[in-house]
CSV table of C-alpha atoms and ligand atoms in Angstrom, one decimal:
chain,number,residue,atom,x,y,z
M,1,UNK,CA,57.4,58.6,34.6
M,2,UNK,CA,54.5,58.7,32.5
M,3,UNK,CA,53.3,62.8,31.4
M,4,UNK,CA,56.4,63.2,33.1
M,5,UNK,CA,58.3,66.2,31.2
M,6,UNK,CA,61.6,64.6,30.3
M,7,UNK,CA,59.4,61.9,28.7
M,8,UNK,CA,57.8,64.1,26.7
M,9,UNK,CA,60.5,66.1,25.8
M,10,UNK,CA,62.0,62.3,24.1
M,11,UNK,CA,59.1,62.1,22.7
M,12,UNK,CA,59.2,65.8,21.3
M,13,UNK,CA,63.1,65.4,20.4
M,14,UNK,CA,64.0,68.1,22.6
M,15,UNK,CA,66.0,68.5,25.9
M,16,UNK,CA,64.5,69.8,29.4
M,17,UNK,CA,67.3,72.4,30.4
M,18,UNK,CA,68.5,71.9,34.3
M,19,UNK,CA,70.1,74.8,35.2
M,20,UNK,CA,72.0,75.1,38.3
M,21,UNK,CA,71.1,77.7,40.6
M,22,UNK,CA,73.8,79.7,43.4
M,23,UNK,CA,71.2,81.9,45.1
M,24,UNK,CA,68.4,84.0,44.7
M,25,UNK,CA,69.2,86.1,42.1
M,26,UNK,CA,70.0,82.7,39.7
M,27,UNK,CA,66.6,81.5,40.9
M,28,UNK,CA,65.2,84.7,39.1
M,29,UNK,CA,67.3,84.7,36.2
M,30,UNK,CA,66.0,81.3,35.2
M,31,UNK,CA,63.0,81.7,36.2
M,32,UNK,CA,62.1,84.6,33.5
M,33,UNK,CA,63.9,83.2,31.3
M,34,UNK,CA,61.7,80.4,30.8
M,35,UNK,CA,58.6,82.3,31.3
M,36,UNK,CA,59.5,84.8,28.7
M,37,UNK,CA,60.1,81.6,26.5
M,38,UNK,CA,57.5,79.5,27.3
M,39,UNK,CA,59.4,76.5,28.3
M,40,UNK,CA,59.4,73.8,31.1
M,41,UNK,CA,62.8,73.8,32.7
M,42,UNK,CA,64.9,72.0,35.6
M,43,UNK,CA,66.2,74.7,38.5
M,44,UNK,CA,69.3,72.3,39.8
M,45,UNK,CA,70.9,72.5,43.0
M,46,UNK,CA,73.9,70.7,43.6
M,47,UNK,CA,73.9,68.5,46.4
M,48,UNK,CA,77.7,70.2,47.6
M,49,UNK,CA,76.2,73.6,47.8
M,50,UNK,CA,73.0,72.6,49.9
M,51,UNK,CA,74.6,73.9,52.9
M,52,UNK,CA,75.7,77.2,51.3
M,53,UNK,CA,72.0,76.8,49.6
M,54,UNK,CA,70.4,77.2,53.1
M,55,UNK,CA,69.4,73.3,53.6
M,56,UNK,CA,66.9,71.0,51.3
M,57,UNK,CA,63.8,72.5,53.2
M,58,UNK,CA,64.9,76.3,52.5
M,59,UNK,CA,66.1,76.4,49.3
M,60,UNK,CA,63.1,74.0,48.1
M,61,UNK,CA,60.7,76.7,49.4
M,62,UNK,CA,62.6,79.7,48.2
M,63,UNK,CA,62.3,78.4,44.5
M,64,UNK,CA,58.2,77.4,45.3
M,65,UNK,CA,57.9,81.4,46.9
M,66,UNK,CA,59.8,82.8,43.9
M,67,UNK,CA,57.9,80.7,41.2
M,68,UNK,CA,54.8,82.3,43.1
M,69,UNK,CA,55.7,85.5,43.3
M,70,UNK,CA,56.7,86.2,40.1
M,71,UNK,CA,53.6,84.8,38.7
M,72,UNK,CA,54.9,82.2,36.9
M,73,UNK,CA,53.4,79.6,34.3
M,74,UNK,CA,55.1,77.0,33.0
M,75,UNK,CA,56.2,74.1,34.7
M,76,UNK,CA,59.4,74.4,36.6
M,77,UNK,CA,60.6,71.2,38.3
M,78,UNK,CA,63.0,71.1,41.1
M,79,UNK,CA,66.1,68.5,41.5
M,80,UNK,CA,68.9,67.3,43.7
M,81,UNK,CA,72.0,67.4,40.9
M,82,UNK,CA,74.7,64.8,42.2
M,83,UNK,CA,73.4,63.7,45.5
M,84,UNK,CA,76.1,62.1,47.2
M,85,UNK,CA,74.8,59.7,50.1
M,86,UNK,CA,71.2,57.7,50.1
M,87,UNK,CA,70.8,59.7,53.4
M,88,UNK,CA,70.6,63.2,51.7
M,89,UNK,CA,68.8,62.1,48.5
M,90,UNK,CA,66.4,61.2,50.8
M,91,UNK,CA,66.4,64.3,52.3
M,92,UNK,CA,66.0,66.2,49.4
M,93,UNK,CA,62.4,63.9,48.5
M,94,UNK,CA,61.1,64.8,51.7
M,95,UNK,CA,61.5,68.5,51.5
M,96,UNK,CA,59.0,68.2,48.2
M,97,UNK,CA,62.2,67.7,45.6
M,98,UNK,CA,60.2,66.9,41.9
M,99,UNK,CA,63.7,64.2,41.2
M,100,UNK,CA,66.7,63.1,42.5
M,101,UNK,CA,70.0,62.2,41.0
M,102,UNK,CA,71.9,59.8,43.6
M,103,UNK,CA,75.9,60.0,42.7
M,104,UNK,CA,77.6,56.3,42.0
M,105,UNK,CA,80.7,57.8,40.0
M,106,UNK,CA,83.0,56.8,42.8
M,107,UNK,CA,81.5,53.0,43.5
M,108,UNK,CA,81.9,49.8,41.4
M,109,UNK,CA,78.8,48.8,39.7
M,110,UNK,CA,77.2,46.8,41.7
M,111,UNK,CA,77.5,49.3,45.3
M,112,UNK,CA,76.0,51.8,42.6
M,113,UNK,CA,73.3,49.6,41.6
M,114,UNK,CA,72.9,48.5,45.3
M,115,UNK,CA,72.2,52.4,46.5
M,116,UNK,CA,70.5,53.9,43.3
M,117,UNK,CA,68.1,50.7,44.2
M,118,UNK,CA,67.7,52.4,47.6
M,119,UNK,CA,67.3,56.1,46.7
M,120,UNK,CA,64.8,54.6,43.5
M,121,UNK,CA,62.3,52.5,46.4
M,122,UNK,CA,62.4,55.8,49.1
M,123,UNK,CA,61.4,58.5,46.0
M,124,UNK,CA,59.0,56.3,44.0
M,125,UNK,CA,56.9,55.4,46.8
M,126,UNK,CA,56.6,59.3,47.0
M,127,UNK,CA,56.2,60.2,43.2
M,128,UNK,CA,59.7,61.4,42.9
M,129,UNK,CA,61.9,60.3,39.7
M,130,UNK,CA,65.1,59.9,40.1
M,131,UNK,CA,68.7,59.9,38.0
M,132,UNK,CA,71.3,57.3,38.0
M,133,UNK,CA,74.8,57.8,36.5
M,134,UNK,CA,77.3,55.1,35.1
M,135,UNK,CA,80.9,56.2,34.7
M,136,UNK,CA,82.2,59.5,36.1
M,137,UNK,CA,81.9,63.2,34.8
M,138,UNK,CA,85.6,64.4,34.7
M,139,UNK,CA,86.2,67.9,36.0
M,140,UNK,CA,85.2,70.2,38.5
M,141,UNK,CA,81.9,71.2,39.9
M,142,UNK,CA,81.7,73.4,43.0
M,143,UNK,CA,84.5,71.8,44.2
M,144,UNK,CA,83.9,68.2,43.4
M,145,UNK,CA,86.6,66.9,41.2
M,146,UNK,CA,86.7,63.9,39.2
M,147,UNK,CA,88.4,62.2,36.4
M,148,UNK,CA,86.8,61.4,33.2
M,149,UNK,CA,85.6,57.4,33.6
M,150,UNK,CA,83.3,56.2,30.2
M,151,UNK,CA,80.7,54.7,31.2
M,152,UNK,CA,79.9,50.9,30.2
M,153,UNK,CA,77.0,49.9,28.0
M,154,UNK,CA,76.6,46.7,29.9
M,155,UNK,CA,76.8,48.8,33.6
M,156,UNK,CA,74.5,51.6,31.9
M,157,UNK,CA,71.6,48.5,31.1
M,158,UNK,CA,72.5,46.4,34.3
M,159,UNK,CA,71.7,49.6,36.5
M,160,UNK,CA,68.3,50.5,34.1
M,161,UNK,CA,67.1,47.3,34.8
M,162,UNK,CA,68.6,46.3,38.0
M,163,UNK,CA,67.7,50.1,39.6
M,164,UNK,CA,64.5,50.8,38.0
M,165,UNK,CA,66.0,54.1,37.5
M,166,UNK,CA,64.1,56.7,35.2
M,167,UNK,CA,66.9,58.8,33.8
M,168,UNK,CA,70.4,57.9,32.7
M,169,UNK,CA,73.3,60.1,33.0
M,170,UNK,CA,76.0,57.6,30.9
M,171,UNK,CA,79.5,59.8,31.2
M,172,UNK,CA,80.7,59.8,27.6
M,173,UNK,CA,83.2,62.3,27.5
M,174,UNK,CA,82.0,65.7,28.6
M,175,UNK,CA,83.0,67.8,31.8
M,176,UNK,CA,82.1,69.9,34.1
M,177,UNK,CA,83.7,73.1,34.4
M,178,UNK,CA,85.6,74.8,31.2
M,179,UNK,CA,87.0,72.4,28.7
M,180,UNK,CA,90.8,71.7,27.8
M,181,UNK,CA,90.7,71.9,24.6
M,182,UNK,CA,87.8,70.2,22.3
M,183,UNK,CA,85.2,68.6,23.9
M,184,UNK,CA,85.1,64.6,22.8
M,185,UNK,CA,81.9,63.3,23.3
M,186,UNK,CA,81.0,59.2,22.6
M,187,UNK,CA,78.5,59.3,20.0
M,188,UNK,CA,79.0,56.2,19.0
M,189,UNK,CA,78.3,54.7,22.6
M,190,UNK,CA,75.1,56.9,22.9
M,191,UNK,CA,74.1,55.7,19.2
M,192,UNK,CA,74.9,51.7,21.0
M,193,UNK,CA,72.6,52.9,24.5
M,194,UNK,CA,70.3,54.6,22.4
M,195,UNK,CA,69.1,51.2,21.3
M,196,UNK,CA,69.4,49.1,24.1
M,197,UNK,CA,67.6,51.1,26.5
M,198,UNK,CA,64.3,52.8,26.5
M,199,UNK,CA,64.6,55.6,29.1
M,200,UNK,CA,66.2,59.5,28.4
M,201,UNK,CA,69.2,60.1,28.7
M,202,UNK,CA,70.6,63.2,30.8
M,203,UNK,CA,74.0,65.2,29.6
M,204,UNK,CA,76.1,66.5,32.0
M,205,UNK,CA,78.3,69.0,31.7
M,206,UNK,CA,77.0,70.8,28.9
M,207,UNK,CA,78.8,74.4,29.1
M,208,UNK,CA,81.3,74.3,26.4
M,209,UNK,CA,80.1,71.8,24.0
M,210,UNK,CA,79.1,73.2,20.3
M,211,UNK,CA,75.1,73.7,19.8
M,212,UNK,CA,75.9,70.8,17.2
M,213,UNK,CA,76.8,68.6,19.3
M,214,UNK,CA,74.3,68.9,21.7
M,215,UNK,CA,71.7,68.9,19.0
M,216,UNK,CA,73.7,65.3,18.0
M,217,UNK,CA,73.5,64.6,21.9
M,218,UNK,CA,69.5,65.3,21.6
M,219,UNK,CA,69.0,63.5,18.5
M,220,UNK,CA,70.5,60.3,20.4
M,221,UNK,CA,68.3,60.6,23.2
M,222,UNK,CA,69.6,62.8,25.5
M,223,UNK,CA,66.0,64.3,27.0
M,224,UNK,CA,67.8,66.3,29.5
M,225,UNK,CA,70.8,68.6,29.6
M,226,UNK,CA,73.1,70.1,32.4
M,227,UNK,CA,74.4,73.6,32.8
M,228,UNK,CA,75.8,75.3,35.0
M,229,UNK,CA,79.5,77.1,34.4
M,230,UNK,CA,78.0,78.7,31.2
M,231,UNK,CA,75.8,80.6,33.9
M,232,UNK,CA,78.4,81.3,36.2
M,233,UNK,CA,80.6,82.9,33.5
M,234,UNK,CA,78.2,85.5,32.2
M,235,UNK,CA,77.7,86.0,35.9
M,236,UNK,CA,80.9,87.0,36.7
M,237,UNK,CA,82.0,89.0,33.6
M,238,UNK,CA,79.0,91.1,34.1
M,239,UNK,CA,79.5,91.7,38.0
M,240,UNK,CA,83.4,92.5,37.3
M,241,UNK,CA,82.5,94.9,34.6
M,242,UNK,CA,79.6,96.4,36.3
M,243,UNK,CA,82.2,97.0,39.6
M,244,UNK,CA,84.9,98.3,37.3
M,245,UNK,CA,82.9,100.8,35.8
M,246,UNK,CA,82.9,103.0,39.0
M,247,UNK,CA,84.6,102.9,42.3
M,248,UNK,CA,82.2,104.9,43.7
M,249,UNK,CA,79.5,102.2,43.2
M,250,UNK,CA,78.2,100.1,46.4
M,251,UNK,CA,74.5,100.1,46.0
M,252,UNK,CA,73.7,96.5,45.8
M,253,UNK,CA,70.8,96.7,43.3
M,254,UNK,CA,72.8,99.0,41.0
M,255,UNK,CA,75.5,96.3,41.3
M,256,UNK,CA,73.7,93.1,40.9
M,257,UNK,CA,70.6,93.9,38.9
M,258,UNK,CA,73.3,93.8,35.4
M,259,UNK,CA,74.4,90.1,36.6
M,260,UNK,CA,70.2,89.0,36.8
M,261,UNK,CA,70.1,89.9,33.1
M,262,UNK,CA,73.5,88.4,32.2
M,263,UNK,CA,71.8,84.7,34.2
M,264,UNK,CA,68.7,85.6,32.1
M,265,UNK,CA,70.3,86.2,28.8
M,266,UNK,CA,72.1,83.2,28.9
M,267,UNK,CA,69.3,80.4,30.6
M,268,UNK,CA,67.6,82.1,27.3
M,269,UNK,CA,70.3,80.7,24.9
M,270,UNK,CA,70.4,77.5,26.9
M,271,UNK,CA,66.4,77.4,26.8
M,272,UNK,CA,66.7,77.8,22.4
M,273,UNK,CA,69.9,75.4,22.1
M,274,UNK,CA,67.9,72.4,23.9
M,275,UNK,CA,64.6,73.5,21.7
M,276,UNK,CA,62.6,73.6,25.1
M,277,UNK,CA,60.9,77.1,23.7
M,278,UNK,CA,57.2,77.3,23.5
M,279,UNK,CA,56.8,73.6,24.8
M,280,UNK,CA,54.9,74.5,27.8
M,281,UNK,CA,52.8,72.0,28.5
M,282,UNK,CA,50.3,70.5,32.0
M,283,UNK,CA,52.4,67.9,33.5
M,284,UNK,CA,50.1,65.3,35.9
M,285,UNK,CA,54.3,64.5,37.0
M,286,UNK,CA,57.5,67.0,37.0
X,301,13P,P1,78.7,72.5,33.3
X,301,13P,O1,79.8,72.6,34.4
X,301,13P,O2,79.4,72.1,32.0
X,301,13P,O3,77.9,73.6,33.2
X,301,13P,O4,77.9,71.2,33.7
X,301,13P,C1,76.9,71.3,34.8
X,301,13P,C2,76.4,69.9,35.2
X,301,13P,O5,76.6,68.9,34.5
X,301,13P,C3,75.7,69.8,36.4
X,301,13P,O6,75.4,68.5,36.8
């Protein structure tokens, strides 16, 4: 993944922001977010919603005919977030996807090693990175739900070197969703990967964690970060208040126009937290 830019991003000591998109007016949000910061970011689509996304091949060219009609400029790359069979990781590179993640939390090691392998041969030979994850994120994303399962340093380098995988997702703690109580992340565990294995890590889960513990979770080699609640939440508070305000109110753009800027204001806090501002940069590889 050479001039790839979660590479550089490691190399930088910052994190690439994925943010998770529901529709078009996310897709926007994010979008001039990142061009008002001048920073590369990740627009996410979890592999549950790609039905209620429109399919791999739609909602792959809706992001390519937003990016193009709003004119913008820094590198945005697009990714499969928690695909759940080979069959539709592969779908996702052949509709143009920049990166993959293929979904093992529910296998033992060695079936996750096995189809990582398989979704790793199909996407490289087409220029496409991809994500493996060790260990489950506990929670629930769009329905998904999971218990928190650490992940093993000796898994985590078995399926590095075993998968020729080019991002790591090790689940050390966090959640998706909102948090019971105090997030507990495994620093000492990333510290341990940290030095065992060469490629960047990838933080799921990310809404609800303190900025300085992400900026510990960065400074331990986590090149890429995961959000998506913290989105959905500003979202929502706006749309409710914007509705309660009047009764009388059913013009769309009235309605939803308040909720772009609540999706832009907060991919703009996410954009400052991981330190991606002002690192635009040409990318040969996104
Ligand atoms: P949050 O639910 O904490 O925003 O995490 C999103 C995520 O990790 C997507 O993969």
């Amino acid at each position: 993944m050479e001039n790839h830019m979660i590479h550089y991003a490691k190399d930088q000591s910052f994190a690439v922001p994925q943010m998770n998109i529901n529709g078009l007016i996310w897709i926007e949000g994010v979008l001039s977010a990142a061009e008002k910061l001048n920073a590369p970011i990740i627009i996410g689509t979890t592999d549950k919603n790609i039905e209620y996304l429109g399919g791999y091949d739609f909602i792959y060219q809706t992001i390519k005919n937003k990016i193009k009609a709003m004119q913008i400029t820094v590198p945005v790359s697009i990714h499969l977030d928690h695909g759940l069979t080979v069959e539709n990781c592969k779908s996702a590179v052949d509709a143009g996807y920049d990166s993959v993640m293929f979904d093992g939390s529910k296998l033992s090691i060695e079936e996750n090693i096995k189809l990582t392998k398989e979704v790793v041969d199909y996407a490289h030979a087409k220029g496409v990175i991809v994500e493996g994850e060790v260990g489950a994120v506990g929670g629930e994303e769009d329905g998904l739900i999971g218990q928190v399962r650490y992940a093993d340093i000796d898994d985590c380098i078995a399926l590095v070197e075993q998968a020729n995988i080019d991002t790591l997702a090790p689940a050390l703690g966090s959640v998706h969703g909102k948090y019971q109580g105090e997030p507990n992340l495994g620093f000492e565990e990333m510290e341990i990967l940290g030095q065992k294995i060469d490629i960047p890590l990838v933080l799921h889960g990310a809404s609800g964690i303190s900025n300085s513990d992400l900026q510990r979770a960065i400074d331990l080699g986590h090149a890429k970060i995961n959000f998506n609640t913290e989105i959905n939440i500003s979202w929502s508070n706006q749309l409710r208040d914007t509705l309660n305000e009047s009764e009388e109110l059913f013009n769309p753009q009235k309605i939803l126009k308040p909720s772009i800027g609540a999706i832009e204001k907060t991919a703009e806090r996410i954009i400052n937290i991981c330190g991606a501002n002002q690192q635009n940069k040409v990318f040969t590889q996104r």
